[in-house]
CSV table of C-alpha atoms in Angstrom, one decimal:
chain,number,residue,atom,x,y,z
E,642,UNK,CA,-20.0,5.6,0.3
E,643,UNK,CA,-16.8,5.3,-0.9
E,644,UNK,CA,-14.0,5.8,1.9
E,645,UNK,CA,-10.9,7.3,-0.2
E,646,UNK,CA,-11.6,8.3,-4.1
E,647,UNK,CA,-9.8,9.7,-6.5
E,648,UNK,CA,-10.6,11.0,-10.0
E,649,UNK,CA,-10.0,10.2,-12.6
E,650,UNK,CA,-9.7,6.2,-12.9
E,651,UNK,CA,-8.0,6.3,-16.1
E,652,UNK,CA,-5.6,9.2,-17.8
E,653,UNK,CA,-4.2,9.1,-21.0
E,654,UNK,CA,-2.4,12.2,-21.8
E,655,UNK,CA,0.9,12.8,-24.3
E,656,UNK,CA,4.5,13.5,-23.4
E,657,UNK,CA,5.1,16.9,-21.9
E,658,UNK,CA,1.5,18.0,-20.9
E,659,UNK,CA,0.5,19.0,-17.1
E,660,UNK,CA,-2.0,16.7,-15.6
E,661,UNK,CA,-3.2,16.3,-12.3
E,662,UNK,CA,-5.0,13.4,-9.7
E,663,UNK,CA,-7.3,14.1,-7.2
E,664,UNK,CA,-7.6,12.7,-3.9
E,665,UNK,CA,-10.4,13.1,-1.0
E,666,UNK,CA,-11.2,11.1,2.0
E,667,UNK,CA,-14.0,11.4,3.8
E,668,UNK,CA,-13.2,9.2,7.0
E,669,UNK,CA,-11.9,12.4,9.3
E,670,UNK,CA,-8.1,11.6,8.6
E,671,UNK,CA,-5.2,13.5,9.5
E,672,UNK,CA,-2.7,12.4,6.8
E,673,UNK,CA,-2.9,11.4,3.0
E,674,UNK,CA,-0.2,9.7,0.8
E,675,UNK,CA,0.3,9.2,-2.7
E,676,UNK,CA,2.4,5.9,-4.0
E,677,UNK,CA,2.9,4.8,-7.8
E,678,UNK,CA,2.9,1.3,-8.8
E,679,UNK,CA,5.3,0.7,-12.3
E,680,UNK,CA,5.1,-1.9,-14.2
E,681,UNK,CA,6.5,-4.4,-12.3
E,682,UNK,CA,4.0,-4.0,-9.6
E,683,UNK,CA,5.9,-2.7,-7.1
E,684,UNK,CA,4.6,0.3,-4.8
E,685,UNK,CA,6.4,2.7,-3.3
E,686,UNK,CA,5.3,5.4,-1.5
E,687,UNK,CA,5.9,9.5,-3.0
E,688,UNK,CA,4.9,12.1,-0.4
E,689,UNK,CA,2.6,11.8,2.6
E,690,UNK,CA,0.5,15.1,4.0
E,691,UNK,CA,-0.6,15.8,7.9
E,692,UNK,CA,-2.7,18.6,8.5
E,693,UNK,CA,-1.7,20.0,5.5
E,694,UNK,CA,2.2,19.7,5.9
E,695,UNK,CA,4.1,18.4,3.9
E,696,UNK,CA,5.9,15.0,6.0
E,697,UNK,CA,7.8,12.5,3.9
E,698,UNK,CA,9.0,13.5,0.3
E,699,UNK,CA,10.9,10.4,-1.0
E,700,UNK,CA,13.2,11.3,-4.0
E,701,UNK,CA,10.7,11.6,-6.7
E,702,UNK,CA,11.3,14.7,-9.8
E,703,UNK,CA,10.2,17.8,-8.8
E,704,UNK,CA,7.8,18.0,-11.6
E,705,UNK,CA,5.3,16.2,-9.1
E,706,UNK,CA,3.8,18.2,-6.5
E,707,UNK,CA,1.2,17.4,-3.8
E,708,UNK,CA,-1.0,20.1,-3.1
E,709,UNK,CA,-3.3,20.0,-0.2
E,710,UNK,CA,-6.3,22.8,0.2
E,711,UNK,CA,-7.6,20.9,3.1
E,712,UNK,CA,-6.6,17.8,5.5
E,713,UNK,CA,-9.3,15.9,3.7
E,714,UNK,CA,-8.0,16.3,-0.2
E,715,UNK,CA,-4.4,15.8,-1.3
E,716,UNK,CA,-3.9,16.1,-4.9
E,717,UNK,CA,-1.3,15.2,-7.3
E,718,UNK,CA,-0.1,17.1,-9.9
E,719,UNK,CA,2.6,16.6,-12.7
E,720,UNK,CA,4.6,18.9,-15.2
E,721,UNK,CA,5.5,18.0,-18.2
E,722,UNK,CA,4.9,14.2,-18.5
E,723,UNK,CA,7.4,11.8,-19.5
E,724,UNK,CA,6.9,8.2,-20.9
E,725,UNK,CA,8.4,6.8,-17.4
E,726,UNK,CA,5.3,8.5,-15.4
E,727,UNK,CA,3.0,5.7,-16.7
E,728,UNK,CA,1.9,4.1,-13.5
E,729,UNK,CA,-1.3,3.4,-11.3
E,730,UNK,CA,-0.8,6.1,-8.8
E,731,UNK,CA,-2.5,5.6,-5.2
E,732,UNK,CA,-3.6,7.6,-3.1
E,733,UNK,CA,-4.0,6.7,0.8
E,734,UNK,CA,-5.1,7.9,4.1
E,735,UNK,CA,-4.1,7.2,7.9
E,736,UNK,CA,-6.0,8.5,11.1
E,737,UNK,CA,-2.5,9.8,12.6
E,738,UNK,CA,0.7,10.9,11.7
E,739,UNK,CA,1.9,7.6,10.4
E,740,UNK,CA,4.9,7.5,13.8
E,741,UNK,CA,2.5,5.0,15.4
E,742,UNK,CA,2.5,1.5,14.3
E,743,UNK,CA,-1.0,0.6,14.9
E,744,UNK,CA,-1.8,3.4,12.1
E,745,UNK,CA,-3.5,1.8,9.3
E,746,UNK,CA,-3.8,3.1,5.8
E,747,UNK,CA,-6.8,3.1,3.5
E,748,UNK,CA,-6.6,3.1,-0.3
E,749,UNK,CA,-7.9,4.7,-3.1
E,750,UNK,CA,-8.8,2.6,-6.1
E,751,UNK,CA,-5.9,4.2,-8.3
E,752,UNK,CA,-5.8,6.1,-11.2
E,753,UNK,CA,-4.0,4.6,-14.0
E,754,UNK,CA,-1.7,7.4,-15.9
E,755,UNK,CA,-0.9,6.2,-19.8
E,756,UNK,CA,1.9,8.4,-21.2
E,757,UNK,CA,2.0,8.2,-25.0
K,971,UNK,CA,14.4,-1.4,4.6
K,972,UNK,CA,14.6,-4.9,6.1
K,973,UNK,CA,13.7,-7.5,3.5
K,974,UNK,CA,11.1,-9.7,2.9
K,975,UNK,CA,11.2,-12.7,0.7
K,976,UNK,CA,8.2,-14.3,-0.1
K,977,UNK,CA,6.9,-17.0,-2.6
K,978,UNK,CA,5.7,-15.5,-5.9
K,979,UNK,CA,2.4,-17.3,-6.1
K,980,UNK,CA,0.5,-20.4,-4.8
K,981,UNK,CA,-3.0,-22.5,-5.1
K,982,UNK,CA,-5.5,-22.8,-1.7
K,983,UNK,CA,-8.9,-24.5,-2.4
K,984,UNK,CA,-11.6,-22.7,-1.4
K,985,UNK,CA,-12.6,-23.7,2.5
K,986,UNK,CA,-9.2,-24.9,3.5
K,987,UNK,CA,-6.4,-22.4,5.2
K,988,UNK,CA,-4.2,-20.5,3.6
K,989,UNK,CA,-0.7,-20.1,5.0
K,990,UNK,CA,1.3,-17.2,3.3
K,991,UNK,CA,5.2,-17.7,4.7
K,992,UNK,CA,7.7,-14.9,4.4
K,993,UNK,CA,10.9,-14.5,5.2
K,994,UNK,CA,12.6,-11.1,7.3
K,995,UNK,CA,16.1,-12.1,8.4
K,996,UNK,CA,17.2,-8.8,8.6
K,997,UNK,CA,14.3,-7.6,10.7
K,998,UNK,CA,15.2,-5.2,13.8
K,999,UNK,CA,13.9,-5.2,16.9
K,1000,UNK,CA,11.7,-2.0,16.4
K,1001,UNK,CA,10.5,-3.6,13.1
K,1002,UNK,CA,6.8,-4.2,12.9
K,1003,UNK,CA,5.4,-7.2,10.0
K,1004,UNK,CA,3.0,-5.7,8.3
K,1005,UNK,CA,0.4,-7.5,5.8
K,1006,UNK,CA,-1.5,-5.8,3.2
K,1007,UNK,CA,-3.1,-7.5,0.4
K,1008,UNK,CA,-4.0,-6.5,-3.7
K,1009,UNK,CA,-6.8,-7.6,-5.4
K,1010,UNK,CA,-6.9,-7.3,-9.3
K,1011,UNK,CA,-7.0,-3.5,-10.5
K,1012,UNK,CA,-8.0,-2.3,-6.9
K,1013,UNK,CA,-5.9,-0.3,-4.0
K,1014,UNK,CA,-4.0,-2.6,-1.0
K,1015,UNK,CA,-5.9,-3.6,1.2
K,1016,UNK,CA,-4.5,-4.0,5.5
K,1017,UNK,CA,-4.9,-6.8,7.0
K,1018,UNK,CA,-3.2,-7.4,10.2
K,1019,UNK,CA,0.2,-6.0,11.5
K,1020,UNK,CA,2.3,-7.6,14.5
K,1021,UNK,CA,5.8,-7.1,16.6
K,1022,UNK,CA,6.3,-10.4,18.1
K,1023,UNK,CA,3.5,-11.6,19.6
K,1024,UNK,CA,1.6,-13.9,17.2
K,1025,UNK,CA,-1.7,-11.7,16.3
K,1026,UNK,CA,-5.6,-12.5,15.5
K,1027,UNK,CA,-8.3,-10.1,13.9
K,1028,UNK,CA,-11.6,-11.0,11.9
K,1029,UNK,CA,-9.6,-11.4,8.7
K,1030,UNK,CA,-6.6,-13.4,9.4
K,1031,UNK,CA,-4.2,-14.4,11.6
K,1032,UNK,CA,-0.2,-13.8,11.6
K,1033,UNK,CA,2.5,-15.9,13.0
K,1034,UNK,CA,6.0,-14.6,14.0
K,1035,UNK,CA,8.6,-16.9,15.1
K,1036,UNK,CA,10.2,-16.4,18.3
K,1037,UNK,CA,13.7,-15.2,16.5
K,1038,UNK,CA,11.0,-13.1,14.2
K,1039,UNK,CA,13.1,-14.0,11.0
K,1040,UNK,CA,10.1,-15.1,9.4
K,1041,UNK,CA,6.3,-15.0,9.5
K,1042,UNK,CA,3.0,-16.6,7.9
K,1043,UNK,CA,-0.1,-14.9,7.6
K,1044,UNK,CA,-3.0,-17.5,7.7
K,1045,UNK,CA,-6.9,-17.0,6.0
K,1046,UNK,CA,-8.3,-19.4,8.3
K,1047,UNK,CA,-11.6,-21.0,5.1
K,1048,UNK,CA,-9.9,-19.2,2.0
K,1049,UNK,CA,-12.6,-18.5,-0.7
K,1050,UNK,CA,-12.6,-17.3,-4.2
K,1051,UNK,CA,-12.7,-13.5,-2.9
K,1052,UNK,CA,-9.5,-14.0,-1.4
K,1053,UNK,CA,-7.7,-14.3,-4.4
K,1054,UNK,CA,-5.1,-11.6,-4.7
K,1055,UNK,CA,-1.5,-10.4,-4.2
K,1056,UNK,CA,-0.6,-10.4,-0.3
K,1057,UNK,CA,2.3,-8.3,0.6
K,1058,UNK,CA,4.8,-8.9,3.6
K,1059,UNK,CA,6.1,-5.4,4.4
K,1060,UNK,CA,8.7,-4.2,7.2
K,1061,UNK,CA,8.6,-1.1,8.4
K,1062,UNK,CA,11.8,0.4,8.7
K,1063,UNK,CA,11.1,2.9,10.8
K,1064,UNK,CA,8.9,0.7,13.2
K,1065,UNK,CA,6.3,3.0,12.4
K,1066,UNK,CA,3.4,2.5,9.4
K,1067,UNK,CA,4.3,5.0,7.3
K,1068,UNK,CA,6.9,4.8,4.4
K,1069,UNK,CA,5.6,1.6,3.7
K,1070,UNK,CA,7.1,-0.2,0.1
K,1071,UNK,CA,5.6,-3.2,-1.2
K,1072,UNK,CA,7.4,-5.7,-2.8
K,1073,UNK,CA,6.4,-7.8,-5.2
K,1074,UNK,CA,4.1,-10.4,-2.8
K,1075,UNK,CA,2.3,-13.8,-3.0
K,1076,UNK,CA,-0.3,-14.4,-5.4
K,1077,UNK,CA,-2.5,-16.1,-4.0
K,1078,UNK,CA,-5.2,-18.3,-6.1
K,1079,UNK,CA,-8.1,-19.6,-4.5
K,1080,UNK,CA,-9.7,-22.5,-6.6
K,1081,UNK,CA,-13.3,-24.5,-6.3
């Protein structure tokens, strides 16, 4: 029973179409995230989610927007798609807020984004 | 962000420790070390997190020096499922949110 998943695993889309990642977690938590891992293997975190609200936005374009129906899904979705977007983008989830240090995050498996 | 430096890869054989070091001379005092691991084509994993205390759980166990300029995360009897990228992170905000990952330790557990 798989914790946090998100669909799809793989996406390979062209230059300038809309695409989006979905995210659910099914472990009761109060905040989601979303990072992106480039090439170079580094992983930085994009927005985090509690309750619905929206909590830390780090500079990424504004053609990436979370959207959150429910505390338990936080979904990513991206306009017009450049060849920079290829990354594996994760998705995460914390029991609190993310102010407490003992709050632990949980990953997805990531969905690897191809750009062509 | 504090920095973390850490060594870009070593070899452990399987059932002897592994001791991961890493560096934080910058660290503040309301800094926590954080240590999340990567295995191939999967999402990190955490594994222990500490202030300045030196801290055990099932999976590991993490040493901070008493200046807490550095650390090392030790897997007591690696084995071959250990084998993965292990990240040092420093949370700038003392808290675990806004966590970024660096570019880690990969770690290679052979027979």
């Amino acid at each position: 029973d798989t914790a946090v998943s998100q669909t799809p695993k793989y996406l390979v889309t062209q230059m300038g179409n809309d695409k989006s990642i979905k995210c659910e977690q099914n472990l009761g938590h109060d905040t989601m995230y979303w990072y992106k891992q480039d090439s170079k293997k580094f992983l930085k975190i994009m927005f985090s989610y509690n309750n619905k609200e929206l909590i830390i936005n780090e500079t990424v374009p504004n053609r990436f927007s979370p959207k959150s129906p429910d505390k338990a899904h936080l979904n990513l979705h991206i306009n017009s798609l450049e060849l920079g977007d290829s990354a594996v983008y994760f998705c995460a989830s914390s029991h609190g807020d993310g102010s407490e240090p003992d709050d632990t995050q949980y990953f997805g498996p990531g969905t690897r984004l191809t750009v062509l | 962000d504090a920095k973390t430096t850490q060594p870009p890869s070593m070899d452990c054989a399987e059932g002897r420790a592994a001791n991961l070091p890493c560096n934080h001379s910058t660290i503040s005092g309301n800094e926590y070390v954080y240590w999340y691991r990567q295995i191939h084509s999967q999402g990190p994993q955490y594994i222990i997190h500490g202030l300045k205390n030196n801290e055990t759980n099932e999976m590991a166990s993490l040493i901070i020096t008493e200046d807490r300029k550095s650390s090392t995360l030790i897997l007591p009897h690696a084995t071959l499922r250990d084998t993965a990228v292990y990240y040092c992170i420093v949370s700038f905000t003392g808290t675990a949110s806004k966590l970024t990952f660096g570019t880690g330790t990969r770690l290679q557990v052979t027979l």
